[in-house]
PDB file of N, CA and C in Angstrom:
ATOM      1  N   MET A   1     -14.673   4.817   0.985  1.00 95.00           N
ATOM      2  CA  MET A   1     -14.527   3.560   0.312  1.00 95.00           C
ATOM      3  C   MET A   1     -13.136   2.991   0.618  1.00 95.00           C
ATOM      4  N   HIS A   2     -13.055   1.683   0.735  1.00 98.00           N
ATOM      5  CA  HIS A   2     -11.771   1.049   1.016  1.00 98.00           C
ATOM      6  C   HIS A   2     -11.158   0.454  -0.244  1.00 98.00           C
ATOM      7  N   PHE A   3      -9.838   0.493  -0.267  1.00 98.00           N
ATOM      8  CA  PHE A   3      -9.061  -0.061  -1.376  1.00 98.00           C
ATOM      9  C   PHE A   3      -7.858  -0.792  -0.816  1.00 98.00           C
ATOM     10  N   LEU A   4      -7.450  -1.843  -1.509  1.00 98.00           N
ATOM     11  CA  LEU A   4      -6.206  -2.534  -1.202  1.00 98.00           C
ATOM     12  C   LEU A   4      -5.241  -2.305  -2.353  1.00 98.00           C
ATOM     13  N   LEU A   5      -4.007  -1.958  -2.008  1.00 98.00           N
ATOM     14  CA  LEU A   5      -2.933  -1.810  -2.976  1.00 98.00           C
ATOM     15  C   LEU A   5      -1.993  -2.989  -2.774  1.00 98.00           C
ATOM     16  N   PHE A   6      -1.808  -3.763  -3.820  1.00 98.00           N
ATOM     17  CA  PHE A   6      -0.933  -4.934  -3.774  1.00 98.00           C
ATOM     18  C   PHE A   6       0.353  -4.632  -4.530  1.00 98.00           C
ATOM     19  N   TYR A   7       1.491  -4.904  -3.889  1.00 98.00           N
ATOM     20  CA  TYR A   7       2.805  -4.753  -4.511  1.00 98.00           C
ATOM     21  C   TYR A   7       3.419  -6.134  -4.708  1.00 98.00           C
ATOM     22  N   THR A   8       4.125  -6.315  -5.808  1.00 98.00           N
ATOM     23  CA  THR A   8       4.990  -7.471  -6.016  1.00 98.00           C
ATOM     24  C   THR A   8       6.417  -6.941  -6.042  1.00 98.00           C
ATOM     25  N   TYR A   9       7.264  -7.502  -5.199  1.00 98.00           N
ATOM     26  CA  TYR A   9       8.642  -7.020  -5.069  1.00 98.00           C
ATOM     27  C   TYR A   9       9.619  -7.805  -5.939  1.00 98.00           C
ATOM     28  N   VAL A  10      10.752  -7.175  -6.208  1.00 98.00           N
ATOM     29  CA  VAL A  10      11.865  -7.867  -6.849  1.00 98.00           C
ATOM     30  C   VAL A  10      12.354  -8.953  -5.897  1.00 98.00           C
ATOM     31  N   PRO A  11      12.960 -10.030  -6.418  1.00 97.00           N
ATOM     32  CA  PRO A  11      13.398 -11.134  -5.550  1.00 97.00           C
ATOM     33  C   PRO A  11      14.390 -10.723  -4.459  1.00 97.00           C
ATOM     34  N   ASP A  12      15.227  -9.724  -4.712  1.00 97.00           N
ATOM     35  CA  ASP A  12      16.248  -9.318  -3.732  1.00 97.00           C
ATOM     36  C   ASP A  12      15.880  -8.023  -3.008  1.00 97.00           C
ATOM     37  N   VAL A  13      14.592  -7.835  -2.755  1.00 98.00           N
ATOM     38  CA  VAL A  13      14.118  -6.598  -2.131  1.00 98.00           C
ATOM     39  C   VAL A  13      14.788  -6.335  -0.786  1.00 98.00           C
ATOM     40  N   LEU A  14      15.013  -7.363   0.012  1.00 96.00           N
ATOM     41  CA  LEU A  14      15.604  -7.138   1.336  1.00 96.00           C
ATOM     42  C   LEU A  14      17.020  -6.587   1.236  1.00 96.00           C
ATOM     43  N   GLU A  15      17.746  -6.987   0.209  1.00 96.00           N
ATOM     44  CA  GLU A  15      19.111  -6.491   0.017  1.00 96.00           C
ATOM     45  C   GLU A  15      19.120  -5.081  -0.596  1.00 96.00           C
ATOM     46  N   ARG A  16      18.088  -4.727  -1.351  1.00 97.00           N
ATOM     47  CA  ARG A  16      18.080  -3.469  -2.091  1.00 97.00           C
ATOM     48  C   ARG A  16      17.279  -2.347  -1.446  1.00 97.00           C
ATOM     49  N   ARG A  17      16.455  -2.641  -0.453  1.00 96.00           N
ATOM     50  CA  ARG A  17      15.515  -1.628   0.018  1.00 96.00           C
ATOM     51  C   ARG A  17      16.112  -0.541   0.907  1.00 96.00           C
ATOM     52  N   ALA A  18      17.271  -0.768   1.493  1.00 97.00           N
ATOM     53  CA  ALA A  18      17.825   0.175   2.476  1.00 97.00           C
ATOM     54  C   ALA A  18      17.870   1.613   1.955  1.00 97.00           C
ATOM     55  N   GLN A  19      18.299   1.802   0.727  1.00 97.00           N
ATOM     56  CA  GLN A  19      18.454   3.166   0.201  1.00 97.00           C
ATOM     57  C   GLN A  19      17.115   3.866  -0.044  1.00 97.00           C
ATOM     58  N   PHE A  20      16.014   3.110  -0.118  1.00 98.00           N
ATOM     59  CA  PHE A  20      14.697   3.682  -0.392  1.00 98.00           C
ATOM     60  C   PHE A  20      13.758   3.663   0.822  1.00 98.00           C
ATOM     61  N   ARG A  21      14.118   2.909   1.844  1.00 97.00           N
ATOM     62  CA  ARG A  21      13.177   2.633   2.935  1.00 97.00           C
ATOM     63  C   ARG A  21      12.749   3.886   3.693  1.00 97.00           C
ATOM     64  N   GLY A  22      13.679   4.752   4.024  1.00 98.00           N
ATOM     65  CA  GLY A  22      13.322   5.970   4.755  1.00 98.00           C
ATOM     66  C   GLY A  22      12.330   6.823   3.989  1.00 98.00           C
ATOM     67  N   ALA A  23      12.582   7.029   2.697  1.00 98.00           N
ATOM     68  CA  ALA A  23      11.677   7.832   1.869  1.00 98.00           C
ATOM     69  C   ALA A  23      10.335   7.134   1.684  1.00 98.00           C
ATOM     70  N   HIS A  24      10.362   5.810   1.540  1.00 98.00           N
ATOM     71  CA  HIS A  24       9.116   5.040   1.403  1.00 98.00           C
ATOM     72  C   HIS A  24       8.264   5.179   2.661  1.00 98.00           C
ATOM     73  N   LEU A  25       8.876   5.029   3.829  1.00 98.00           N
ATOM     74  CA  LEU A  25       8.133   5.139   5.083  1.00 98.00           C
ATOM     75  C   LEU A  25       7.618   6.565   5.302  1.00 98.00           C
ATOM     76  N   LYS A  26       8.395   7.556   4.929  1.00 98.00           N
ATOM     77  CA  LYS A  26       7.940   8.947   5.039  1.00 98.00           C
ATOM     78  C   LYS A  26       6.713   9.164   4.145  1.00 98.00           C
ATOM     79  N   HIS A  27       6.756   8.629   2.959  1.00 98.00           N
ATOM     80  CA  HIS A  27       5.637   8.722   2.009  1.00 98.00           C
ATOM     81  C   HIS A  27       4.395   8.040   2.589  1.00 98.00           C
ATOM     82  N   ALA A  28       4.584   6.860   3.156  1.00 98.00           N
ATOM     83  CA  ALA A  28       3.465   6.106   3.730  1.00 98.00           C
ATOM     84  C   ALA A  28       2.889   6.817   4.956  1.00 98.00           C
ATOM     85  N   TRP A  29       3.732   7.288   5.853  1.00 98.00           N
ATOM     86  CA  TRP A  29       3.236   7.973   7.052  1.00 98.00           C
ATOM     87  C   TRP A  29       2.521   9.272   6.688  1.00 98.00           C
ATOM     88  N   ALA A  30       2.955   9.954   5.645  1.00 98.00           N
ATOM     89  CA  ALA A  30       2.258  11.175   5.205  1.00 98.00           C
ATOM     90  C   ALA A  30       0.849  10.827   4.726  1.00 98.00           C
ATOM     91  N   ALA A  31       0.714   9.717   4.008  1.00 98.00           N
ATOM     92  CA  ALA A  31      -0.621   9.277   3.562  1.00 98.00           C
ATOM     93  C   ALA A  31      -1.480   8.880   4.756  1.00 98.00           C
ATOM     94  N   LYS A  32      -0.870   8.299   5.774  1.00 98.00           N
ATOM     95  CA  LYS A  32      -1.587   7.940   7.000  1.00 98.00           C
ATOM     96  C   LYS A  32      -2.073   9.197   7.704  1.00 98.00           C
ATOM     97  N   GLU A  33      -1.214  10.203   7.797  1.00 98.00           N
ATOM     98  CA  GLU A  33      -1.581  11.459   8.461  1.00 98.00           C
ATOM     99  C   GLU A  33      -2.693  12.200   7.716  1.00 98.00           C
ATOM    100  N   ARG A  34      -2.790  12.008   6.406  1.00 97.00           N
ATOM    101  CA  ARG A  34      -3.881  12.609   5.620  1.00 97.00           C
ATOM    102  C   ARG A  34      -5.175  11.812   5.760  1.00 97.00           C
ATOM    103  N   GLY A  35      -5.117  10.669   6.448  1.00 97.00           N
ATOM    104  CA  GLY A  35      -6.294   9.838   6.635  1.00 97.00           C
ATOM    105  C   GLY A  35      -6.571   8.884   5.488  1.00 97.00           C
ATOM    106  N   GLU A  36      -5.630   8.747   4.566  1.00 98.00           N
ATOM    107  CA  GLU A  36      -5.815   7.874   3.401  1.00 98.00           C
ATOM    108  C   GLU A  36      -5.347   6.445   3.670  1.00 98.00           C
ATOM    109  N   LEU A  37      -4.181   6.290   4.221  1.00 98.00           N
ATOM    110  CA  LEU A  37      -3.594   4.975   4.464  1.00 98.00           C
ATOM    111  C   LEU A  37      -3.917   4.531   5.886  1.00 98.00           C
ATOM    112  N   LEU A  38      -4.548   3.386   6.014  1.00 97.00           N
ATOM    113  CA  LEU A  38      -4.961   2.892   7.331  1.00 97.00           C
ATOM    114  C   LEU A  38      -3.987   1.879   7.914  1.00 97.00           C
ATOM    115  N   LEU A  39      -3.442   1.023   7.062  1.00 97.00           N
ATOM    116  CA  LEU A  39      -2.562  -0.054   7.521  1.00 97.00           C
ATOM    117  C   LEU A  39      -1.740  -0.522   6.339  1.00 97.00           C
ATOM    118  N   ALA A  40      -0.478  -0.856   6.586  1.00 98.00           N
ATOM    119  CA  ALA A  40       0.383  -1.289   5.483  1.00 98.00           C
ATOM    120  C   ALA A  40       1.532  -2.126   6.004  1.00 98.00           C
ATOM    121  N   GLY A  41       2.046  -2.991   5.152  1.00 97.00           N
ATOM    122  CA  GLY A  41       3.215  -3.765   5.504  1.00 97.00           C
ATOM    123  C   GLY A  41       3.566  -4.789   4.447  1.00 97.00           C
ATOM    124  N   ALA A  42       4.735  -5.378   4.640  1.00 97.00           N
ATOM    125  CA  ALA A  42       5.232  -6.397   3.719  1.00 97.00           C
ATOM    126  C   ALA A  42       4.667  -7.762   4.086  1.00 97.00           C
ATOM    127  N   LEU A  43       4.469  -8.574   3.078  1.00 98.00           N
ATOM    128  CA  LEU A  43       4.116  -9.974   3.306  1.00 98.00           C
ATOM    129  C   LEU A  43       5.370 -10.702   3.786  1.00 98.00           C
ATOM    130  N   ALA A  44       5.185 -11.748   4.580  1.00 97.00           N
ATOM    131  CA  ALA A  44       6.327 -12.460   5.161  1.00 97.00           C
ATOM    132  C   ALA A  44       6.355 -13.922   4.721  1.00 97.00           C
ATOM    133  N   ASP A  45       7.549 -14.474   4.756  1.00 96.00           N
ATOM    134  CA  ASP A  45       7.774 -15.906   4.513  1.00 96.00           C
ATOM    135  C   ASP A  45       7.167 -16.421   3.225  1.00 96.00           C
ATOM    136  N   PRO A  46       7.579 -15.959   2.097  1.00 96.00           N
ATOM    137  CA  PRO A  46       8.693 -15.049   1.801  1.00 96.00           C
ATOM    138  C   PRO A  46       8.245 -13.589   1.715  1.00 96.00           C
ATOM    139  N   VAL A  47       9.233 -12.693   1.800  1.00 96.00           N
ATOM    140  CA  VAL A  47       8.969 -11.268   1.610  1.00 96.00           C
ATOM    141  C   VAL A  47       8.987 -11.032   0.097  1.00 96.00           C
ATOM    142  N   ASP A  48       7.828 -11.170  -0.513  1.00 97.00           N
ATOM    143  CA  ASP A  48       7.739 -11.044  -1.967  1.00 97.00           C
ATOM    144  C   ASP A  48       6.712 -10.006  -2.412  1.00 97.00           C
ATOM    145  N   GLY A  49       6.094  -9.319  -1.454  1.00 98.00           N
ATOM    146  CA  GLY A  49       5.111  -8.305  -1.793  1.00 98.00           C
ATOM    147  C   GLY A  49       4.660  -7.551  -0.572  1.00 98.00           C
ATOM    148  N   GLY A  50       3.791  -6.597  -0.803  1.00 98.00           N
ATOM    149  CA  GLY A  50       3.236  -5.811   0.282  1.00 98.00           C
ATOM    150  C   GLY A  50       1.759  -5.559   0.028  1.00 98.00           C
ATOM    151  N   VAL A  51       1.041  -5.230   1.094  1.00 98.00           N
ATOM    152  CA  VAL A  51      -0.377  -4.906   1.006  1.00 98.00           C
ATOM    153  C   VAL A  51      -0.609  -3.631   1.808  1.00 98.00           C
ATOM    154  N   LEU A  52      -1.321  -2.696   1.195  1.00 98.00           N
ATOM    155  CA  LEU A  52      -1.607  -1.420   1.830  1.00 98.00           C
ATOM    156  C   LEU A  52      -3.111  -1.178   1.769  1.00 98.00           C
ATOM    157  N   TRP A  53      -3.703  -0.836   2.906  1.00 98.00           N
ATOM    158  CA  TRP A  53      -5.146  -0.631   3.024  1.00 98.00           C
ATOM    159  C   TRP A  53      -5.435   0.860   3.092  1.00 98.00           C
ATOM    160  N   PHE A  54      -6.247   1.332   2.165  1.00 98.00           N
ATOM    161  CA  PHE A  54      -6.581   2.744   2.058  1.00 98.00           C
ATOM    162  C   PHE A  54      -8.073   2.990   2.277  1.00 98.00           C
ATOM    163  N   SER A  55      -8.388   4.165   2.796  1.00 97.00           N
ATOM    164  CA  SER A  55      -9.742   4.693   2.821  1.00 97.00           C
ATOM    165  C   SER A  55      -9.684   5.992   2.032  1.00 97.00           C
ATOM    166  N   ALA A  56     -10.368   6.016   0.893  1.00 97.00           N
ATOM    167  CA  ALA A  56     -10.268   7.165   0.003  1.00 97.00           C
ATOM    168  C   ALA A  56     -11.553   7.309  -0.806  1.00 97.00           C
ATOM    169  N   PRO A  57     -11.824   8.506  -1.313  1.00 96.00           N
ATOM    170  CA  PRO A  57     -13.039   8.706  -2.106  1.00 96.00           C
ATOM    171  C   PRO A  57     -12.991   8.011  -3.466  1.00 96.00           C
ATOM    172  N   GLY A  58     -11.787   7.709  -3.944  1.00 97.00           N
ATOM    173  CA  GLY A  58     -11.664   7.052  -5.238  1.00 97.00           C
ATOM    174  C   GLY A  58     -10.329   6.374  -5.427  1.00 97.00           C
ATOM    175  N   LYS A  59     -10.279   5.498  -6.403  1.00 97.00           N
ATOM    176  CA  LYS A  59      -9.095   4.699  -6.713  1.00 97.00           C
ATOM    177  C   LYS A  59      -7.890   5.552  -7.101  1.00 97.00           C
ATOM    178  N   GLU A  60      -8.157   6.729  -7.662  1.00 98.00           N
ATOM    179  CA  GLU A  60      -7.062   7.571  -8.129  1.00 98.00           C
ATOM    180  C   GLU A  60      -6.139   8.019  -7.000  1.00 98.00           C
ATOM    181  N   VAL A  61      -6.650   8.132  -5.788  1.00 98.00           N
ATOM    182  CA  VAL A  61      -5.820   8.485  -4.625  1.00 98.00           C
ATOM    183  C   VAL A  61      -4.769   7.407  -4.403  1.00 98.00           C
ATOM    184  N   VAL A  62      -5.176   6.164  -4.496  1.00 98.00           N
ATOM    185  CA  VAL A  62      -4.275   5.027  -4.276  1.00 98.00           C
ATOM    186  C   VAL A  62      -3.294   4.898  -5.443  1.00 98.00           C
ATOM    187  N   GLU A  63      -3.780   5.086  -6.648  1.00 98.00           N
ATOM    188  CA  GLU A  63      -2.906   5.016  -7.822  1.00 98.00           C
ATOM    189  C   GLU A  63      -1.836   6.095  -7.776  1.00 98.00           C
ATOM    190  N   ARG A  64      -2.203   7.293  -7.332  1.00 98.00           N
ATOM    191  CA  ARG A  64      -1.235   8.386  -7.195  1.00 98.00           C
ATOM    192  C   ARG A  64      -0.192   8.034  -6.135  1.00 98.00           C
ATOM    193  N   PHE A  65      -0.653   7.443  -5.003  1.00 98.00           N
ATOM    194  CA  PHE A  65       0.280   7.023  -3.969  1.00 98.00           C
ATOM    195  C   PHE A  65       1.325   6.078  -4.552  1.00 98.00           C
ATOM    196  N   ALA A  66       0.866   5.050  -5.271  1.00 98.00           N
ATOM    197  CA  ALA A  66       1.783   4.054  -5.835  1.00 98.00           C
ATOM    198  C   ALA A  66       2.752   4.703  -6.829  1.00 98.00           C
ATOM    199  N   ALA A  67       2.242   5.540  -7.704  1.00 98.00           N
ATOM    200  CA  ALA A  67       3.093   6.169  -8.714  1.00 98.00           C
ATOM    201  C   ALA A  67       4.192   7.026  -8.096  1.00 98.00           C
ATOM    202  N   GLU A  68       3.921   7.591  -6.917  1.00 98.00           N
ATOM    203  CA  GLU A  68       4.892   8.462  -6.249  1.00 98.00           C
ATOM    204  C   GLU A  68       5.733   7.741  -5.197  1.00 98.00           C
ATOM    205  N   ASP A  69       5.462   6.476  -4.946  1.00 98.00           N
ATOM    206  CA  ASP A  69       6.171   5.722  -3.899  1.00 98.00           C
ATOM    207  C   ASP A  69       7.631   5.493  -4.293  1.00 98.00           C
ATOM    208  N   PRO A  70       8.584   5.828  -3.423  1.00 98.00           N
ATOM    209  CA  PRO A  70       9.990   5.580  -3.716  1.00 98.00           C
ATOM    210  C   PRO A  70      10.314   4.112  -4.014  1.00 98.00           C
ATOM    211  N   TYR A  71       9.586   3.169  -3.449  1.00 98.00           N
ATOM    212  CA  TYR A  71       9.820   1.758  -3.788  1.00 98.00           C
ATOM    213  C   TYR A  71       9.460   1.489  -5.248  1.00 98.00           C
ATOM    214  N   VAL A  72       8.380   2.073  -5.730  1.00 98.00           N
ATOM    215  CA  VAL A  72       7.982   1.908  -7.129  1.00 98.00           C
ATOM    216  C   VAL A  72       8.978   2.637  -8.034  1.00 98.00           C
ATOM    217  N   LYS A  73       9.249   3.890  -7.714  1.00 98.00           N
ATOM    218  CA  LYS A  73      10.168   4.688  -8.520  1.00 98.00           C
ATOM    219  C   LYS A  73      11.578   4.111  -8.533  1.00 98.00           C
ATOM    220  N   GLY A  74      11.966   3.442  -7.425  1.00 98.00           N
ATOM    221  CA  GLY A  74      13.300   2.864  -7.312  1.00 98.00           C
ATOM    222  C   GLY A  74      13.431   1.473  -7.903  1.00 98.00           C
ATOM    223  N   GLY A  75      12.355   0.937  -8.442  1.00 98.00           N
ATOM    224  CA  GLY A  75      12.416  -0.367  -9.092  1.00 98.00           C
ATOM    225  C   GLY A  75      12.299  -1.565  -8.171  1.00 98.00           C
ATOM    226  N   LEU A  76      11.904  -1.366  -6.912  1.00 98.00           N
ATOM    227  CA  LEU A  76      11.738  -2.491  -5.994  1.00 98.00           C
ATOM    228  C   LEU A  76      10.409  -3.203  -6.207  1.00 98.00           C
ATOM    229  N   VAL A  77       9.444  -2.494  -6.773  1.00 98.00           N
ATOM    230  CA  VAL A  77       8.121  -3.051  -7.048  1.00 98.00           C
ATOM    231  C   VAL A  77       8.063  -3.364  -8.543  1.00 98.00           C
ATOM    232  N   THR A  78       7.866  -4.648  -8.864  1.00 97.00           N
ATOM    233  CA  THR A  78       7.818  -5.048 -10.275  1.00 97.00           C
ATOM    234  C   THR A  78       6.439  -4.833 -10.870  1.00 97.00           C
ATOM    235  N   LYS A  79       5.402  -4.922 -10.044  1.00 98.00           N
ATOM    236  CA  LYS A  79       4.046  -4.606 -10.496  1.00 98.00           C
ATOM    237  C   LYS A  79       3.198  -4.278  -9.281  1.00 98.00           C
ATOM    238  N   TRP A  80       2.148  -3.526  -9.529  1.00 98.00           N
ATOM    239  CA  TRP A  80       1.201  -3.182  -8.466  1.00 98.00           C
ATOM    240  C   TRP A  80      -0.187  -3.091  -9.076  1.00 98.00           C
ATOM    241  N   HIS A  81      -1.187  -3.325  -8.221  1.00 98.00           N
ATOM    242  CA  HIS A  81      -2.569  -3.147  -8.662  1.00 98.00           C
ATOM    243  C   HIS A  81      -3.440  -2.786  -7.466  1.00 98.00           C
ATOM    244  N   VAL A  82      -4.537  -2.107  -7.778  1.00 98.00           N
ATOM    245  CA  VAL A  82      -5.465  -1.606  -6.763  1.00 98.00           C
ATOM    246  C   VAL A  82      -6.779  -2.351  -6.920  1.00 98.00           C
ATOM    247  N   ARG A  83      -7.356  -2.764  -5.783  1.00 98.00           N
ATOM    248  CA  ARG A  83      -8.671  -3.399  -5.777  1.00 98.00           C
ATOM    249  C   ARG A  83      -9.575  -2.684  -4.794  1.00 98.00           C
ATOM    250  N   ALA A  84     -10.795  -2.393  -5.222  1.00 98.00           N
ATOM    251  CA  ALA A  84     -11.800  -1.886  -4.288  1.00 98.00           C
ATOM    252  C   ALA A  84     -12.124  -3.017  -3.323  1.00 98.00           C
ATOM    253  N   TRP A  85     -12.365  -2.681  -2.062  1.00 98.00           N
ATOM    254  CA  TRP A  85     -12.599  -3.681  -1.025  1.00 98.00           C
ATOM    255  C   TRP A  85     -13.864  -3.294  -0.269  1.00 98.00           C
ATOM    256  N   THR A  86     -14.870  -4.118  -0.368  1.00 97.00           N
ATOM    257  CA  THR A  86     -16.125  -3.881   0.335  1.00 97.00           C
ATOM    258  C   THR A  86     -16.009  -4.473   1.729  1.00 97.00           C
ATOM    259  N   THR A  87     -15.790  -3.619   2.718  1.00 97.00           N
ATOM    260  CA  THR A  87     -15.623  -4.078   4.096  1.00 97.00           C
ATOM    261  C   THR A  87     -16.973  -4.030   4.809  1.00 97.00           C
ATOM    262  N   VAL A  88     -17.320  -5.134   5.495  1.00 98.00           N
ATOM    263  CA  VAL A  88     -18.647  -5.245   6.108  1.00 98.00           C
ATOM    264  C   VAL A  88     -18.627  -5.590   7.594  1.00 98.00           C
ATOM    265  N   VAL A  89     -17.493  -6.054   8.115  1.00 98.00           N
ATOM    266  CA  VAL A  89     -17.405  -6.420   9.526  1.00 98.00           C
ATOM    267  C   VAL A  89     -16.218  -5.714  10.160  1.00 98.00           C
ATOM    268  N   GLY A  90     -16.434  -5.154  11.332  1.00 96.00           N
ATOM    269  CA  GLY A  90     -15.366  -4.483  12.069  1.00 96.00           C
ATOM    270  C   GLY A  90     -15.674  -3.018  12.282  1.00 96.00           C
ATOM    271  N   ASP A  91     -14.992  -2.431  13.250  1.00 94.00           N
ATOM    272  CA  ASP A  91     -15.216  -1.030  13.592  1.00 94.00           C
ATOM    273  C   ASP A  91     -14.925  -0.093  12.431  1.00 94.00           C
ATOM    274  N   ALA A  92     -13.996  -0.453  11.557  1.00 93.00           N
ATOM    275  CA  ALA A  92     -13.623   0.423  10.459  1.00 93.00           C
ATOM    276  C   ALA A  92     -14.348   0.078   9.147  1.00 93.00           C
ATOM    277  N   ALA A  93     -15.283  -0.852   9.184  1.00 96.00           N
ATOM    278  CA  ALA A  93     -15.986  -1.262   7.956  1.00 96.00           C
ATOM    279  C   ALA A  93     -16.677  -0.063   7.309  1.00 96.00           C
ATOM    280  N   SER A  94     -16.550   0.028   5.991  1.00 94.00           N
ATOM    281  CA  SER A  94     -17.207   1.129   5.278  1.00 94.00           C
ATOM    282  C   SER A  94     -18.673   0.834   4.977  1.00 94.00           C
ATOM    283  N   ASN A  95     -19.050  -0.440   5.002  1.00 94.00           N
ATOM    284  CA  ASN A  95     -20.444  -0.859   4.733  1.00 94.00           C
ATOM    285  C   ASN A  95     -20.855  -1.894   5.777  1.00 94.00           C
ATOM    286  N   PRO A  96     -20.947  -1.511   7.053  1.00 96.00           N
ATOM    287  CA  PRO A  96     -21.219  -2.503   8.093  1.00 96.00           C
ATOM    288  C   PRO A  96     -22.537  -3.218   7.885  1.00 96.00           C
ATOM    289  N   ILE A  97     -22.489  -4.532   8.034  1.00 96.00           N
ATOM    290  CA  ILE A  97     -23.684  -5.381   7.968  1.00 96.00           C
ATOM    291  C   ILE A  97     -23.666  -6.265   9.201  1.00 96.00           C
ATOM    292  N   ARG A  98     -24.779  -6.279   9.920  1.00 93.00           N
ATOM    293  CA  ARG A  98     -24.875  -7.136  11.103  1.00 93.00           C
ATOM    294  C   ARG A  98     -25.882  -8.209  10.865  1.00 93.00           C
TER     295      ARG A  98
END
């Protein structure tokens, strides 16, 4: 099943993220290596949030990721939420429909 994790960042995230970025990326790449995180990145123009795409058996995997993320723990993320995503088109779709 696919899930999207949405982050809302503090207004000065670009100035504050340096001290957390290495640990955040290590956390994200570990989730990728476990096959949970498929794609992730910050929104641009403005950089006010991020979106992370997960493939996991349940929402709790994504919620655990967010709770343990150094950006969340460090106060760079003001709020986050998880949405189930029904994917139907593309090679990675979990419910392909033609």
